[in-house]
Short mmCIF file of C-alpha atoms in Angstrom, two decimals:
data_model
loop_
_atom_site.label_atom_id
_atom_site.label_comp_id
_atom_site.label_asym_id
_atom_site.label_seq_id
_atom_site.Cartn_x
_atom_site.Cartn_y
_atom_site.Cartn_z
CA VAL A 1 10.73 -47.14 44.63
CA ALA A 2 13.73 -49.40 44.11
CA THR A 3 13.06 -52.54 42.12
CA SER A 4 14.37 -56.01 42.91
CA LEU A 5 15.82 -56.55 39.44
CA SER A 6 19.26 -58.16 39.48
CA ARG A 7 21.59 -57.46 36.59
CA THR A 8 25.27 -57.48 35.74
CA ILE A 9 26.91 -54.33 34.41
CA SER A 10 30.36 -53.00 33.70
CA VAL A 11 30.94 -49.95 35.87
CA GLN A 12 32.86 -47.18 34.15
CA PRO A 13 35.59 -45.43 36.18
CA ASN A 14 35.04 -41.91 37.46
CA TYR A 15 31.29 -42.24 37.09
CA SER A 16 29.43 -39.07 38.02
CA SER A 17 25.75 -38.23 37.84
CA SER A 18 23.94 -34.93 38.04
CA LEU A 19 20.50 -36.58 37.97
CA TRP A 20 20.43 -37.35 41.67
CA PRO A 21 23.38 -35.43 43.09
CA LEU A 22 25.06 -36.37 46.34
CA LYS A 23 26.41 -32.89 46.94
CA HIS A 24 25.64 -31.63 50.46
CA LYS A 25 24.03 -34.95 51.39
CA THR A 26 25.07 -36.45 54.73
CA VAL A 27 26.27 -40.04 54.33
CA VAL A 28 26.79 -42.42 57.25
CA LEU A 29 29.14 -45.24 56.26
CA SER A 30 30.01 -48.20 58.48
CA GLY A 31 33.29 -50.06 58.20
CA ALA A 32 34.93 -47.14 56.42
CA SER A 33 38.46 -47.11 57.82
CA ARG A 34 39.98 -49.29 55.09
CA GLY A 35 39.29 -51.34 51.97
CA ILE A 36 35.92 -51.06 50.27
CA GLY A 37 34.47 -48.74 52.91
CA ALA A 38 37.33 -46.24 52.69
CA ALA A 39 37.15 -46.27 48.88
CA ILE A 40 33.39 -45.60 48.95
CA ALA A 41 33.88 -42.79 51.49
CA ILE A 42 36.49 -41.06 49.34
CA ARG A 43 34.43 -41.57 46.16
CA LEU A 44 31.26 -40.10 47.65
CA ALA A 45 33.21 -37.18 49.09
CA ARG A 46 34.39 -36.41 45.54
CA GLU A 47 30.73 -36.03 44.63
CA GLY A 48 30.34 -33.42 47.39
CA ALA A 49 28.78 -35.63 50.06
CA ARG A 50 29.46 -35.01 53.74
CA VAL A 51 30.88 -38.38 54.74
CA CYS A 52 30.65 -39.75 58.28
CA ILE A 53 33.19 -42.54 58.77
CA LEU A 54 32.18 -45.12 61.37
CA ALA A 55 34.92 -47.50 62.47
CA ARG A 56 36.36 -49.19 65.53
CA THR A 57 39.92 -48.13 64.64
CA MET A 58 40.38 -44.35 64.89
CA GLY A 59 44.20 -44.09 64.66
CA ASN A 60 45.51 -40.75 63.43
CA SER A 61 45.89 -38.78 60.21
CA GLU A 62 49.09 -40.66 59.32
CA SER A 63 47.95 -44.20 60.17
CA ARG A 64 46.71 -46.10 57.11
CA GLY A 65 43.70 -48.29 57.68
CA THR A 66 42.16 -46.00 60.28
CA ALA A 67 39.15 -43.69 60.34
CA LEU A 68 41.16 -40.52 61.00
CA TYR A 69 43.44 -41.32 58.05
CA VAL A 70 40.45 -41.54 55.70
CA GLU A 71 39.04 -38.34 57.19
CA HIS A 72 42.39 -36.64 56.56
CA LEU A 73 42.48 -37.78 52.92
CA ILE A 74 39.00 -36.44 52.27
CA ARG A 75 39.65 -33.10 53.97
CA ALA A 76 43.01 -32.69 52.24
CA ALA A 77 41.18 -33.01 48.91
CA GLY A 78 38.69 -30.31 49.94
CA GLY A 79 35.87 -32.61 51.03
CA GLN A 80 33.84 -32.81 54.23
CA ALA A 81 34.31 -35.76 56.55
CA MET A 82 33.78 -36.74 60.17
CA ALA A 83 35.33 -39.81 61.78
CA VAL A 84 33.35 -41.37 64.64
CA LYS A 85 34.62 -44.26 66.74
CA THR A 86 31.88 -46.90 66.60
CA ASP A 87 31.75 -50.57 67.53
CA LEU A 88 28.64 -51.97 65.87
CA CYS A 89 28.49 -54.65 68.55
CA LYS A 90 27.66 -51.92 71.08
CA GLU A 91 24.31 -50.20 70.72
CA SER A 92 25.50 -47.36 72.97
CA ASP A 93 28.28 -46.60 70.45
CA ILE A 94 25.79 -46.52 67.58
CA LYS A 95 23.39 -44.24 69.42
CA GLU A 96 26.18 -41.84 70.40
CA ALA A 97 27.59 -41.79 66.87
CA VAL A 98 24.22 -40.88 65.33
CA LEU A 99 23.74 -38.09 67.88
CA LYS A 100 27.18 -36.66 67.05
CA ILE A 101 26.51 -36.78 63.31
CA VAL A 102 23.11 -35.12 63.58
CA GLY A 103 24.53 -32.55 65.96
CA ARG A 104 27.12 -31.54 63.39
CA PHE A 105 25.28 -31.90 60.07
CA GLY A 106 21.65 -31.59 61.13
CA GLY A 107 20.39 -34.87 59.68
CA ILE A 108 21.16 -38.02 57.69
CA ASP A 109 20.37 -38.61 54.01
CA VAL A 110 22.23 -41.79 53.11
CA LEU A 111 23.21 -44.86 55.10
CA VAL A 112 25.77 -47.33 53.73
CA HIS A 113 26.15 -50.71 55.43
CA ASN A 114 29.64 -51.94 54.63
CA ALA A 115 31.01 -53.16 57.97
CA SER A 116 31.76 -56.85 58.08
CA ALA A 117 33.94 -59.43 59.79
CA LEU A 118 35.68 -61.87 57.47
CA TRP A 119 36.48 -65.36 58.74
CA PRO A 120 35.75 -67.65 55.77
CA VAL A 121 36.43 -70.98 57.45
CA LYS A 122 34.57 -74.27 57.43
CA THR A 123 32.01 -75.04 60.14
CA PRO A 124 34.17 -77.38 62.31
CA GLU A 125 36.96 -74.77 62.38
CA LEU A 126 34.87 -71.78 63.45
CA ASP A 127 34.73 -70.95 67.14
CA MET A 128 31.65 -69.23 68.60
CA ARG A 129 33.53 -66.06 69.49
CA ARG A 130 34.26 -65.40 65.83
CA PHE A 131 30.80 -66.44 64.74
CA MET A 132 29.21 -64.01 67.21
CA ARG A 133 31.52 -61.22 65.99
CA MET A 134 30.36 -61.84 62.41
CA TYR A 135 26.71 -62.02 63.45
CA GLN A 136 26.86 -58.93 65.66
CA THR A 137 28.71 -56.86 63.07
CA CYS A 138 26.88 -57.93 59.91
CA ILE A 139 23.30 -58.55 61.02
CA ARG A 140 22.68 -57.10 64.47
CA GLY A 141 24.90 -54.09 63.72
CA MET A 142 23.10 -53.41 60.45
CA MET A 143 19.71 -53.59 62.15
CA LEU A 144 20.70 -51.33 65.06
CA LEU A 145 22.41 -48.73 62.89
CA THR A 146 19.41 -48.63 60.58
CA ARG A 147 17.03 -48.25 63.50
CA HIS A 148 18.92 -45.33 65.00
CA CYS A 149 19.30 -43.59 61.62
CA LEU A 150 15.69 -44.09 60.50
CA GLU A 151 14.34 -41.12 62.41
CA TRP A 152 16.54 -38.89 60.27
CA LEU A 153 16.34 -40.81 57.00
CA VAL A 154 12.55 -40.47 56.87
CA ARG A 155 12.96 -36.69 57.17
CA SER A 156 15.35 -36.50 54.22
CA ALA A 157 14.13 -35.39 50.81
CA CYS A 158 16.14 -38.18 49.17
CA PRO A 159 16.93 -40.96 51.67
CA ARG A 160 18.78 -44.10 50.62
CA ILE A 161 20.14 -47.19 52.35
CA LEU A 162 22.85 -49.11 50.49
CA SER A 163 24.04 -52.50 51.74
CA VAL A 164 27.24 -54.16 50.54
CA ALA A 165 25.71 -57.62 50.54
CA PRO A 166 24.34 -60.19 48.10
CA VAL A 167 20.73 -61.03 47.48
CA GLY A 168 19.88 -64.72 47.82
CA VAL A 169 22.83 -66.84 46.66
CA GLN A 170 22.28 -70.52 45.85
CA ASP A 171 25.63 -71.42 44.33
CA PRO A 172 27.09 -74.26 46.44
CA GLU A 173 30.63 -73.48 45.25
CA TRP A 174 30.32 -70.04 46.88
CA LEU A 175 28.44 -71.18 49.97
CA GLU A 176 30.22 -74.38 50.97
CA PRO A 177 33.72 -73.10 51.88
CA HIS A 178 32.48 -70.51 54.38
CA VAL A 179 28.94 -71.29 55.49
CA GLN A 180 28.79 -68.91 58.47
CA TYR A 181 30.27 -65.90 56.67
CA SER A 182 28.02 -66.51 53.65
CA THR A 183 24.99 -66.82 55.90
CA CYS A 184 25.70 -63.50 57.61
CA LYS A 185 26.21 -61.64 54.32
CA ILE A 186 23.11 -63.15 52.70
CA ALA A 187 21.12 -62.22 55.81
CA MET A 188 22.21 -58.61 55.27
CA GLY A 189 20.77 -58.78 51.75
CA CYS A 190 17.52 -60.24 53.09
CA LEU A 191 17.31 -57.49 55.70
CA ALA A 192 17.78 -54.90 52.94
CA SER A 193 14.85 -56.43 51.02
CA ALA A 194 12.73 -56.44 54.18
CA LEU A 195 13.55 -52.78 54.86
CA GLN A 196 12.56 -51.93 51.28
CA ALA A 197 9.21 -53.62 51.79
CA ARG A 198 8.64 -51.91 55.12
CA PHE A 199 9.81 -48.45 54.00
CA PRO A 200 8.95 -48.21 50.28
CA ALA A 201 9.82 -44.51 50.16
CA ILE A 202 13.46 -45.29 51.01
CA PRO A 203 15.39 -47.04 48.21
CA CYS A 204 17.40 -49.93 49.71
CA PRO A 205 19.66 -51.28 46.95
CA THR A 206 22.40 -53.85 47.50
CA LEU A 207 25.84 -54.13 45.95
CA TRP A 208 27.91 -57.29 45.64
CA PRO A 209 30.91 -58.30 43.47
CA GLU A 210 31.01 -61.50 41.44
CA HIS A 211 34.57 -62.14 42.65
CA THR A 212 36.70 -61.12 45.62
CA VAL A 213 37.85 -57.53 46.06
CA ALA A 214 41.51 -56.62 46.52
CA THR A 215 41.55 -55.71 50.21
CA GLN A 216 43.99 -56.45 53.02
CA ALA A 217 41.48 -58.94 54.44
CA VAL A 218 41.47 -60.88 51.18
CA PHE A 219 45.27 -60.73 50.96
CA HIS A 220 45.73 -62.09 54.47
CA THR A 221 43.05 -64.75 53.97
CA TYR A 222 43.68 -65.96 50.41
CA GLY A 223 47.10 -64.60 49.41
CA LYS A 224 48.67 -62.49 46.67
CA GLU A 225 47.32 -64.51 43.74
CA ALA A 226 43.72 -64.00 44.89
CA VAL A 227 44.32 -60.25 45.12
CA ARG A 228 45.70 -60.23 41.58
CA ARG A 229 42.45 -61.79 40.28
CA SER A 230 40.20 -59.56 42.38
CA PHE A 231 38.18 -56.45 41.67
CA THR A 232 39.73 -53.19 42.82
CA VAL A 233 38.16 -51.25 45.69
CA ALA A 234 37.77 -48.36 43.22
CA SER A 235 35.41 -50.44 41.07
CA MET A 236 33.23 -51.10 44.11
CA ALA A 237 33.29 -47.41 45.01
CA ASP A 238 32.25 -46.42 41.49
CA ALA A 239 29.40 -48.93 41.61
CA ALA A 240 28.23 -47.58 44.97
CA CYS A 241 28.31 -44.06 43.58
CA LEU A 242 26.29 -45.18 40.56
CA LEU A 243 23.59 -46.70 42.75
CA LEU A 244 23.38 -43.81 45.20
CA SER A 245 23.36 -41.09 42.56
CA SER A 246 20.72 -42.78 40.41
CA PRO A 247 17.11 -41.62 40.71
CA PRO A 248 15.03 -43.89 42.99
CA ALA A 249 13.13 -45.47 40.08
CA GLU A 250 16.45 -46.69 38.62
CA GLN A 251 17.90 -48.20 41.77
CA HIS A 252 18.03 -51.94 42.22
CA HIS A 253 20.18 -54.80 43.40
CA LEU A 254 23.47 -54.61 41.53
CA ASP A 255 26.01 -57.37 40.94
CA ILE A 256 29.23 -56.17 39.31
CA SER A 257 31.45 -58.31 37.11
#
């Protein structure tokens, strides 16, 4: 059973584990068309996982930042991948995506909650349309995707649910500039803890960086200097691989720095 121990580690590049191999495991990954999600998808595929890329933007094999582009990269490298158009705000999309995945791979072993909507603005500046998009993607989407995958996760010999979200954060310097976004992400961490309590046989670790990660969203929101100071998406992908390929007794909430 995963513990709730928080710790800070330095993740080594190209981490690989044979203790709890991901080879031939079916991984469902939300928000995987770009940034952190795409990096995690490619990293897990290198370990031999069958990666199912859920995203709203399908694009094509030549369009960066799209699900089909990530699928192409994985397949070109000899991996297995399946891109599925999914809007987490629509339960019908989630249900259909899970049916397609199970129809192709026969089950689900790992679920990674990465999808998010980033609008880090102060309370007076946030309109309800954007708030509802963050809420529906981060919290409601996580709950619905988990619910529809659970039937298959409980049948897996080594199920895992990883959430890219923080555990409880009480630092006012982090919370104050973007209350609504912070609230949604922390709620994801709380939901992960609740799922762990409800389903003790399924490790539900969380992963969260101490600083920003160099993604297009961060670049457009905070600028080039913030990207320069940020973690790379590869470091997040290596950390995700570390958590998911660790034996259940060694999994926990992981903050990287």
